[in-house]
Amino acid sequence: MVKVQVYVTLKAGVLDPQGSAITHSLHTMNYNEVKSVQTGKYIELEVEETENLEERVKEMCEKLLSNPVIEDYTYTIGEAVS
Amino acid sequence: MKFAVIVFPGSNCDDDMVYAIQEGLKEEVDKVWYTEESVADYDAVLLPGGFSYGDYLRSGAIARFAPVMESVIEEAEKGKPVLGVCNGFQVLLEAGLLPGAMQRNKNLKFICRPVQLRVENNSTGFTKAYESSETITVPVAHGEGNYFCDEKTLEQLKANDQIVFTYQDDINGSVAGIAGIINEKGNVLGMMPHPERATANLLGSDDGLKLFQSILNHWRESHVLTS
């Protein structure tokens, strides 16, 4: 088994209402050094090892895990785990 | 005319949609479970509101791959009328039948109240019974109705008259105040407000009824009067 970690974030230029609310909240807590907050999703997959694993992970990201209209994704394919 | 109302696990406006067709239009309607394989026998397909698959991942993202959707997409491409309301609109966006995407409302609140809409295009098969630029009152009930598309898409929507309804006031942050859009071909309409909840004065407004009457009239023009 291989652990695949997928991070989904909003594309640059797409407003992030949750990020704005968190920024505002941090400022009211006096963490004024925070200039911006961007929220996203972390998705962890446990996948059987296959030859074209990376290609299939990309496909999963594009078809389901992210919405390419507003989101970007990155992934890491980890070491095999038992 | 025979309507299909698609029911996903988590749909909750399917009964309202059935009521609008049965009581408002006096036409035939079936609920079609998401595992069915074909909607070919129906004259129009309605995707109701609700929280399909608990809105997990993104609203509509999982429902878009439900078995019945393959046939819905096929029939939409053939030109059959398809209406998606609220969660149904989100499913149509995820399925790529309409351009753009939905985000959380800009104030992060679930908005549930009647709102005023402007009919931007009354020449579609869904809006012919409305007057041009008519203001109508229809309820909304959504947490993710903040419509987003890039500038190029917005220009195309404007150029092709695909913006069908806009909000009178900015309630959720939608680009260009968009409440409902239609595809270029004119047979797939998605809208966040709920016309099926505004089909009788007893419900506060009957402004939504004209939308369903428009679908029926449009269908009759091409199927009944010509025969």
Coordinates of C-alpha atoms in Angstrom, one line a residue:
Chain A
M1 CA 0.0 0.0 0.0
V2 CA 1.1 3.5 -0.8
K3 CA 0.0 6.6 1.1
V4 CA -1.1 9.5 -1.2
Q5 CA -1.6 12.9 0.3
V6 CA -3.7 15.4 -1.7
Y7 CA -4.0 19.1 -0.9
V8 CA -6.8 21.1 -2.6
T9 CA -6.6 24.9 -2.5
L10 CA -8.5 27.7 -4.1
K11 CA -7.0 29.1 -7.3
A12 CA -5.3 32.5 -7.0
G13 CA -7.8 35.3 -7.6
V14 CA -10.8 33.2 -6.3
L15 CA -12.1 34.8 -3.1
D16 CA -12.0 32.6 0.0
P17 CA -14.8 33.7 2.3
Q18 CA -13.7 31.2 5.0
G19 CA -10.1 32.5 4.8
S20 CA -11.3 36.1 5.2
A21 CA -13.3 35.2 8.3
I22 CA -10.3 33.4 9.8
T23 CA -8.0 36.4 9.1
H24 CA -10.5 38.7 10.7
S25 CA -10.8 36.5 13.7
L26 CA -7.0 36.2 14.1
H27 CA -6.7 40.0 14.0
T28 CA -9.3 40.4 16.7
M29 CA -7.1 38.0 18.8
N30 CA -4.2 40.5 18.2
Y31 CA -2.3 38.3 15.7
N32 CA -1.9 41.3 13.5
E33 CA 1.2 39.8 11.7
V34 CA -1.2 37.5 9.8
K35 CA -1.6 39.1 6.3
S36 CA -3.8 36.5 4.7
V37 CA -5.3 33.0 5.3
Q38 CA -6.2 30.5 2.6
T39 CA -8.2 27.5 3.5
G40 CA -8.1 24.2 1.7
K41 CA -8.7 20.5 2.0
Y42 CA -6.4 17.6 2.9
I43 CA -7.3 14.2 1.6
E44 CA -5.3 11.1 2.4
L45 CA -5.6 8.0 0.2
E46 CA -4.3 4.5 0.9
V47 CA -3.7 3.0 -2.6
E48 CA -2.6 -0.3 -3.9
E49 CA 0.6 0.0 -5.8
T50 CA 0.1 0.1 -9.5
E51 CA 2.4 0.9 -12.4
N52 CA 0.6 4.1 -13.5
L53 CA -0.2 5.2 -10.0
E54 CA 0.8 8.9 -10.5
E55 CA -1.3 9.2 -13.7
R56 CA -4.3 7.7 -11.9
V57 CA -3.9 10.0 -8.9
K58 CA -3.9 13.0 -11.3
E59 CA -7.0 11.7 -12.9
M60 CA -8.7 11.3 -9.5
C61 CA -7.7 14.9 -8.6
E62 CA -9.1 16.3 -11.8
K63 CA -12.3 14.3 -12.0
L64 CA -13.4 14.3 -8.4
L65 CA -11.1 15.5 -5.6
S66 CA -10.8 19.0 -6.9
N67 CA -13.0 21.3 -9.1
P68 CA -10.6 22.7 -11.7
V69 CA -12.9 25.8 -12.2
I70 CA -11.9 27.2 -8.8
E71 CA -9.4 24.8 -7.2
D72 CA -5.7 23.7 -7.6
Y73 CA -4.3 20.5 -6.3
T74 CA -0.9 19.2 -5.3
Y75 CA -0.1 15.7 -4.1
T76 CA 2.7 13.6 -2.7
I77 CA 3.0 9.9 -3.3
G78 CA 4.6 8.5 -0.2
E79 CA 6.7 5.5 0.6
A80 CA 5.0 2.1 0.6
V81 CA 3.4 1.3 3.9
S82 CA 2.6 -2.2 5.0
Chain B
M1 CA -46.0 15.9 -20.7
K2 CA -44.0 13.6 -18.4
F3 CA -41.5 14.9 -15.9
A4 CA -38.8 13.0 -14.0
V5 CA -37.6 14.2 -10.6
I6 CA -34.3 12.7 -9.8
V7 CA -33.9 11.6 -6.2
F8 CA -30.3 11.4 -4.8
P9 CA -29.6 10.2 -1.3
G10 CA -30.0 13.5 0.6
S11 CA -32.3 15.3 -1.9
N12 CA -35.0 17.0 0.1
C13 CA -37.0 19.2 -2.3
D14 CA -38.1 16.3 -4.5
D15 CA -41.6 16.3 -3.0
D16 CA -41.9 20.1 -3.6
M17 CA -40.9 19.5 -7.2
V18 CA -43.5 16.7 -7.6
Y19 CA -46.1 18.9 -6.0
A20 CA -45.3 21.8 -8.4
I21 CA -45.8 19.5 -11.4
Q22 CA -48.9 17.6 -10.1
E23 CA -50.8 20.4 -8.5
G24 CA -49.4 23.4 -10.3
L25 CA -49.2 22.1 -13.9
K26 CA -51.5 19.0 -13.6
E27 CA -49.0 17.0 -15.6
E28 CA -47.5 13.6 -15.0
V29 CA -44.4 13.2 -12.9
D30 CA -42.3 10.3 -11.5
K31 CA -39.6 10.3 -8.9
V32 CA -36.5 8.6 -10.4
W33 CA -34.1 7.0 -8.0
Y34 CA -30.4 7.8 -8.5
T35 CA -29.6 4.2 -9.3
E36 CA -31.8 4.1 -12.4
E37 CA -30.1 3.8 -15.7
S38 CA -32.3 5.8 -18.0
V39 CA -34.5 8.9 -18.2
A40 CA -35.0 8.5 -21.9
D41 CA -38.8 8.0 -21.4
Y42 CA -39.3 11.4 -19.9
D43 CA -39.9 14.7 -21.6
A44 CA -38.1 16.8 -19.1
V45 CA -35.7 16.1 -16.2
L46 CA -35.8 18.0 -12.9
L47 CA -32.9 17.9 -10.4
P48 CA -34.2 19.0 -7.0
G49 CA -32.6 20.8 -4.1
G50 CA -31.2 19.3 -1.0
F51 CA -27.9 17.9 0.2
S52 CA -27.0 15.0 -2.1
Y53 CA -24.5 12.8 -0.4
G54 CA -24.4 15.2 2.5
D55 CA -22.6 17.8 0.4
Y56 CA -19.4 15.9 1.1
L57 CA -16.3 17.0 -0.7
R58 CA -18.2 19.8 -2.6
S59 CA -21.9 20.3 -3.2
G60 CA -23.0 18.1 -6.1
A61 CA -19.5 16.6 -6.6
I62 CA -20.5 13.0 -5.7
A63 CA -24.0 13.1 -7.1
R64 CA -22.6 14.1 -10.5
F65 CA -21.2 10.5 -10.7
A66 CA -24.4 8.8 -9.6
P67 CA -25.5 6.1 -12.1
V68 CA -28.6 8.0 -13.4
M69 CA -26.4 11.0 -14.3
E70 CA -25.0 9.3 -17.4
S71 CA -28.4 9.2 -18.9
V72 CA -29.3 12.8 -17.7
I73 CA -26.1 14.1 -19.4
E74 CA -26.9 12.1 -22.6
E75 CA -30.5 13.4 -22.8
A76 CA -29.3 17.0 -22.0
E77 CA -26.9 16.7 -24.9
K78 CA -29.8 15.6 -27.2
G79 CA -31.7 18.7 -26.3
K80 CA -34.2 17.5 -23.6
P81 CA -35.1 20.2 -21.1
V82 CA -33.2 19.8 -17.8
L83 CA -33.8 22.1 -14.8
G84 CA -31.5 22.0 -11.8
V85 CA -32.6 23.9 -8.7
C86 CA -30.3 24.7 -5.8
N87 CA -28.4 21.5 -5.2
G88 CA -29.6 20.4 -8.6
F89 CA -27.8 23.5 -10.1
Q90 CA -24.7 22.6 -8.2
V91 CA -24.9 19.1 -9.7
L92 CA -25.2 20.6 -13.2
L93 CA -22.1 22.7 -12.6
E94 CA -20.1 19.8 -11.3
A95 CA -21.3 17.7 -14.3
G96 CA -20.0 20.4 -16.7
L97 CA -23.4 20.9 -18.2
L98 CA -23.2 24.5 -17.1
P99 CA -20.1 26.7 -16.7
G100 CA -18.7 27.9 -13.4
A101 CA -18.7 26.7 -9.8
M102 CA -20.4 27.5 -6.5
Q103 CA -18.7 28.8 -3.4
R104 CA -19.8 29.4 0.2
N105 CA -22.0 32.5 0.6
K106 CA -19.7 35.5 1.1
N107 CA -21.1 36.1 4.6
L108 CA -20.7 32.3 5.3
K109 CA -24.4 32.1 6.4
F110 CA -27.1 29.8 5.2
I111 CA -29.7 32.1 3.6
C112 CA -33.3 31.0 3.7
R113 CA -35.9 33.6 2.7
P114 CA -37.9 35.0 -0.2
V115 CA -35.8 37.2 -2.5
Q116 CA -36.5 39.4 -5.5
L117 CA -35.2 38.2 -8.8
R118 CA -35.0 40.0 -12.1
V119 CA -35.9 38.0 -15.3
E120 CA -32.9 38.9 -17.5
N121 CA -33.9 36.6 -20.4
N122 CA -37.6 35.8 -21.1
S123 CA -37.0 34.2 -24.4
T124 CA -35.9 30.8 -23.1
G125 CA -38.0 27.6 -23.0
F126 CA -38.1 28.1 -19.2
T127 CA -39.0 31.8 -19.0
K128 CA -41.3 32.6 -21.9
A129 CA -44.3 33.1 -19.6
Y130 CA -42.5 36.0 -17.8
E131 CA -42.4 39.6 -18.9
S132 CA -39.1 41.0 -20.0
S133 CA -37.2 42.4 -16.9
E134 CA -40.0 41.3 -14.7
T135 CA -39.3 41.3 -10.9
I136 CA -40.4 38.1 -9.2
T137 CA -40.4 36.8 -5.6
V138 CA -38.9 33.3 -5.1
P139 CA -37.4 31.8 -2.0
V140 CA -33.7 30.8 -1.7
A141 CA -32.3 28.3 0.8
H142 CA -28.6 27.8 0.4
G143 CA -25.2 28.0 2.1
E144 CA -23.3 27.7 -1.1
G145 CA -24.9 29.8 -3.7
N146 CA -22.0 32.2 -4.4
Y147 CA -21.7 31.7 -8.1
F148 CA -18.2 32.0 -9.5
C149 CA -16.8 32.0 -13.1
D150 CA -13.8 33.6 -14.6
E151 CA -14.0 36.8 -16.7
K152 CA -13.9 35.1 -20.0
T153 CA -16.8 32.8 -19.1
L154 CA -18.8 35.8 -17.8
E155 CA -18.2 37.6 -21.1
Q156 CA -19.5 34.6 -23.0
L157 CA -22.6 34.3 -20.7
K158 CA -23.4 37.9 -21.3
A159 CA -22.7 37.7 -25.1
N160 CA -25.0 34.7 -25.5
D161 CA -27.8 35.9 -23.2
Q162 CA -27.2 33.0 -20.9
I163 CA -27.8 34.9 -17.7
V164 CA -31.5 34.2 -17.0
F165 CA -32.1 35.4 -13.4
T166 CA -30.2 37.9 -11.3
Y167 CA -30.7 38.8 -7.6
Q168 CA -32.2 42.3 -7.1
D169 CA -29.8 42.7 -4.1
D170 CA -26.4 41.1 -3.7
I171 CA -27.3 38.4 -1.1
N172 CA -24.4 35.9 -1.5
G173 CA -21.6 37.4 -3.5
S174 CA -22.4 35.8 -6.8
V175 CA -20.5 37.2 -9.8
A176 CA -22.7 39.7 -11.7
G177 CA -25.5 38.9 -9.2
I178 CA -26.2 35.6 -11.1
A179 CA -29.0 33.6 -9.7
G180 CA -29.6 31.4 -12.7
I181 CA -27.9 30.5 -16.1
I182 CA -28.8 28.5 -19.1
N183 CA -26.5 26.6 -21.5
E184 CA -25.7 27.9 -24.9
K185 CA -28.2 25.5 -26.6
G186 CA -31.0 26.7 -24.3
N187 CA -32.2 23.4 -22.9
V188 CA -30.3 23.2 -19.5
L189 CA -31.2 25.8 -16.8
G190 CA -29.6 26.0 -13.4
M191 CA -30.8 28.3 -10.6
M192 CA -30.3 28.7 -6.9
P193 CA -33.8 30.1 -6.0
H194 CA -36.6 27.6 -5.6
P195 CA -39.5 28.1 -8.1
E196 CA -41.1 24.9 -6.9
R197 CA -41.6 26.5 -3.5
A198 CA -43.5 29.5 -5.1
T199 CA -46.3 27.9 -7.0
A200 CA -49.4 29.2 -5.0
N201 CA -50.2 32.4 -3.2
L202 CA -50.8 30.3 -0.1
L203 CA -47.0 29.6 -0.1
G204 CA -46.2 33.3 -0.2
S205 CA -45.8 33.6 -4.0
D206 CA -46.9 31.9 -7.2
D207 CA -44.2 33.5 -9.3
G208 CA -42.4 30.2 -9.7
L209 CA -45.3 28.6 -11.5
K210 CA -44.7 30.5 -14.7
L211 CA -41.4 28.8 -15.0
F212 CA -43.0 25.4 -15.1
Q213 CA -45.8 26.7 -17.4
S214 CA -43.1 27.9 -19.7
I215 CA -41.5 24.4 -19.9
L216 CA -45.0 22.9 -20.6
N217 CA -45.9 25.6 -23.3
H218 CA -42.5 25.2 -25.0
W219 CA -42.9 21.4 -25.1
R220 CA -46.5 21.7 -26.4
E221 CA -45.3 24.1 -29.2
S222 CA -43.0 21.4 -30.5
H223 CA -44.9 18.2 -29.7
V224 CA -48.6 18.9 -29.8
L225 CA -49.4 21.8 -32.1
T226 CA -47.4 20.4 -34.9
S227 CA -49.2 17.1 -35.0

